[in-house]
Amino acid sequence: LTDSSPGRKRRLLRLYYSAAPEPQQEEQPDPCDINGAQFDPELYLNKLRKECSLNELMDQESCMVRQIRSLDSDMQTLVYENYNKFISATDTIRKMKNDFKKMEDEMDCLSTNMAAITEFSARISGTLQDQHAQITKLSGVHTLLRKLQFLFELPARLNKCLELQAYAQAVSSHCRARCVLQQYSHMPSFRGIQDDCHAIMERLAQQLRQKFRDGGTSAKELSECVELLLQLDEPAEELCDKFLSHAQTRLEADLQGLEAELRDSAPIDVSTQKLSSAANPMSPSESSTSSHFLSPAAQTDILEFIDRGCNEFVSNLCLVIASYQELFVNRPQEGELASKNIPQMANSKLLVFVDTLAARYFSLVERRIQEEKGVGDNSLLVRALDRFHRRLQAVSKLLPGSAVPSQGTEIVIQAARERIKQYLSALQSFYLDSLTDVRQALAAPRLSVGGTSSAGGGALAGSGPPGKEAPPSLPDLLTSLSNSILNQIKSVLASVHLFTAKDITFSSKPYFKGEFCSQGVREGLVVSFIKFICQSSRQFCESAGDRGGSTPPVLLLLLSRLCLDFETSTISYILTLTDEQFLVQHHSPVTAVTALCAEAREAAQKLLNHYVKVQGLIISQMLRKSVETRDWVNTIEPRNVRAVMKRVVEDTTSIDVQVGLLYEEGVRKAHSSDSSKRTFSVYSSSRQQIRYAPSYTPSAPMDTNLLSNIHKLFSERIDIFSPVEFNKVSVLTGIIKISLKTFLECVRLRTFGRYGLQQIQVDCHYLQMYLWRFVSDENLVHFLLDEIVGSAAHRCLDPSPMEQSVIEVICERG
């Protein structure tokens, strides 16, 4: 079948791999070429016997045997591979022979029939050849008579159609005869028929106009009326106005129904819910969405309202647009109508009509959206807006030049913006109410059992009598407040995320892919709420009064820790969650995470500083009153520690436990082994001159003040109101500095007797026994107490100090 010899293969390979084809040359056929057409076996064998040895001849024989076998094998393979094709081709050829034979028989039959028909037609033509002209004439007369019969019967036909209200058939019949009647109107008989038809058609047109003006006709009947009136040569512009006026009546009825529904549905005042929730205080963990995230109960929800508007007004509007365009805009213009440019005129009227009614409908939709003050279930609003936006797309397809779809999209965008504002306001209210709940929880502590608190404040029980009320656990309050805020943010993000769901049609708009996510949700909701938390927390530091106004100090401590936690982890987590959930793309500048964290840390620092100041001023107030209300010159000999000093130590211990619940311990300097046994005397390092008390005369103060001031120049300066660090030791150090500094300044303003000085010694030693363990550097307490005792000695009329052993006995006993 094919030439697969080695020579042919070599030529093909050479042709494939050669850079250029070999030039074709005219060669004589070689009779010794076994693959050539002129091959001569005798010459080939003689040539081999002459040129080859016996071994070469045997090799050549073996080679030829292998080639023969290879060719036989290739041929068998080709036969096997193409066997089915051969069989199929054979069957096809056999079938074709049968079909062609049948077709030949049919063609012979057809040829016979055609010959018979031709012969029969020739005989008919020959028979009727003489009467052909007469038949043609009679046929024309018959046609004319039928037309005349139609004309004479036309008035009666029109009256019958008028009685049966078959207006379309009457107009069609009149249009068929109108041209003929107009052409032969000069003939009296035709003139009479024409007058009768005109009178009848005038009555028909009057009935069509009445039906057109009738408000009860359907859109289909209205379209038929307009079409028939146009065929009766009614002015197109007047028909446009009448059509739109009639449609406006029906559409305004739909709008009035929606407006009546708006008047009937009055939303519940959400403020009553806030008052009721405030009357029943809860912990932050219990204060969930029930107080603020409730939707106002109306007679009809917004989804039903939008459905009604879409199913009635929008559907009817689309039907009016489609009917109007079919009648006036898309109608083929022929004859005189083509020169009147009716489609442009009709389209401009339609645009004004649609925009005017759509503006009223949009105002009603906006009013209903504004009534959605509750922010509980956001799915109803999103579904309603999606349905509203989806149905308006039909208007854009019917009326491409209308601004209705873009205005509808703008309403959806505005609704989303307002929703974000409502959620922000709800989050702010929730946060403020949570703070109120925390304040109530702190102001109404639970009873402890057996002197220990079940709320985690048992460390305070030892400082008071058994059964004393202990404050609630601050870590639990902090965790509850933080978790409630975080859960509320997550809940709001989940609700807002419905605006960007894939099955919502308007989510593909550029606004909801970009600005809504970045500027709306991230900046307008999340970032604004975090800033509100920081700002509202800082406002607690701006209250007037020495005691910090009505803000409990523990609330300042709690808020400082809350802001610090926000700075360390919460802010980053919330913003990361927002970016991932909304796929935020920062096309416009947004607030950086570091900036928010810095603001939160600044608020935490300010709150903690204010907490230290308030607590320090509370203790300072006790010390100041205790100094100012006592007669230090005529007092009795001290026998115990004053109660105010015990109260100072108790309050400091309570503050230490309180701060320790929220902040870490902090770093202290190494304490000396005898810190609690350190003695205080009037002979302090800054008052060495008093050891010469017997020679103390009024002329001495100049030297005393000079020596004291020189010593202060070389002592370390103490910054009383320096910023504190976020640990317990630093907070307690700041409070104790303020308290002891106040004590020192009050002592400097009083005059002391001998026993007054000794009482100061006892009080300072008692303070030193307990306060040194709270501060970062015990030398700070020692220095300030030295200053207090020294100032008292300096202001003493008879500076006779008490023996140190007596002081220790009194302090240990008291």
Short mmCIF file of C-alpha atoms in Angstrom, two decimals, residues 167 198 201-215 217 222 224-226 228-230 232-235 238-239 242 246:
data_model
loop_
_atom_site.label_atom_id
_atom_site.label_comp_id
_atom_site.label_asym_id
_atom_site.label_seq_id
_atom_site.Cartn_x
_atom_site.Cartn_y
_atom_site.Cartn_z
CA TYR A 167 -63.69 49.06 17.57
CA HIS A 198 -67.64 59.82 8.69
CA MET A 201 -66.47 56.99 12.80
CA GLU A 202 -66.97 60.29 14.63
CA ARG A 203 -69.24 58.54 17.09
CA LEU A 204 -66.69 55.73 17.38
CA ALA A 205 -63.89 58.22 18.01
CA GLN A 206 -66.03 59.89 20.67
CA GLN A 207 -66.55 56.57 22.42
CA LEU A 208 -62.81 55.86 22.22
CA ARG A 209 -62.02 59.24 23.75
CA GLN A 210 -64.51 58.59 26.53
CA LYS A 211 -62.98 55.19 27.14
CA PHE A 212 -59.56 56.82 27.08
CA ARG A 213 -60.66 59.27 29.76
CA ASP A 214 -62.31 56.55 31.83
CA GLY A 215 -60.15 55.72 34.84
CA THR A 217 -59.78 50.93 31.79
CA LEU A 222 -55.82 51.98 26.97
CA GLU A 224 -55.77 49.75 22.04
CA CYS A 225 -57.65 53.05 22.34
CA VAL A 226 -54.50 55.07 21.63
CA LEU A 228 -57.09 53.22 17.18
CA LEU A 229 -57.17 56.99 17.73
CA LEU A 230 -53.82 57.35 16.02
CA LEU A 232 -58.12 57.90 13.04
CA ASP A 233 -55.62 60.79 12.65
CA GLU A 234 -55.91 62.15 16.21
CA PRO A 235 -53.07 64.64 17.12
CA GLU A 238 -52.56 65.52 22.50
CA LEU A 239 -52.75 61.75 22.78
CA LYS A 242 -53.89 62.35 27.63
CA HIS A 246 -54.47 59.00 32.64
#
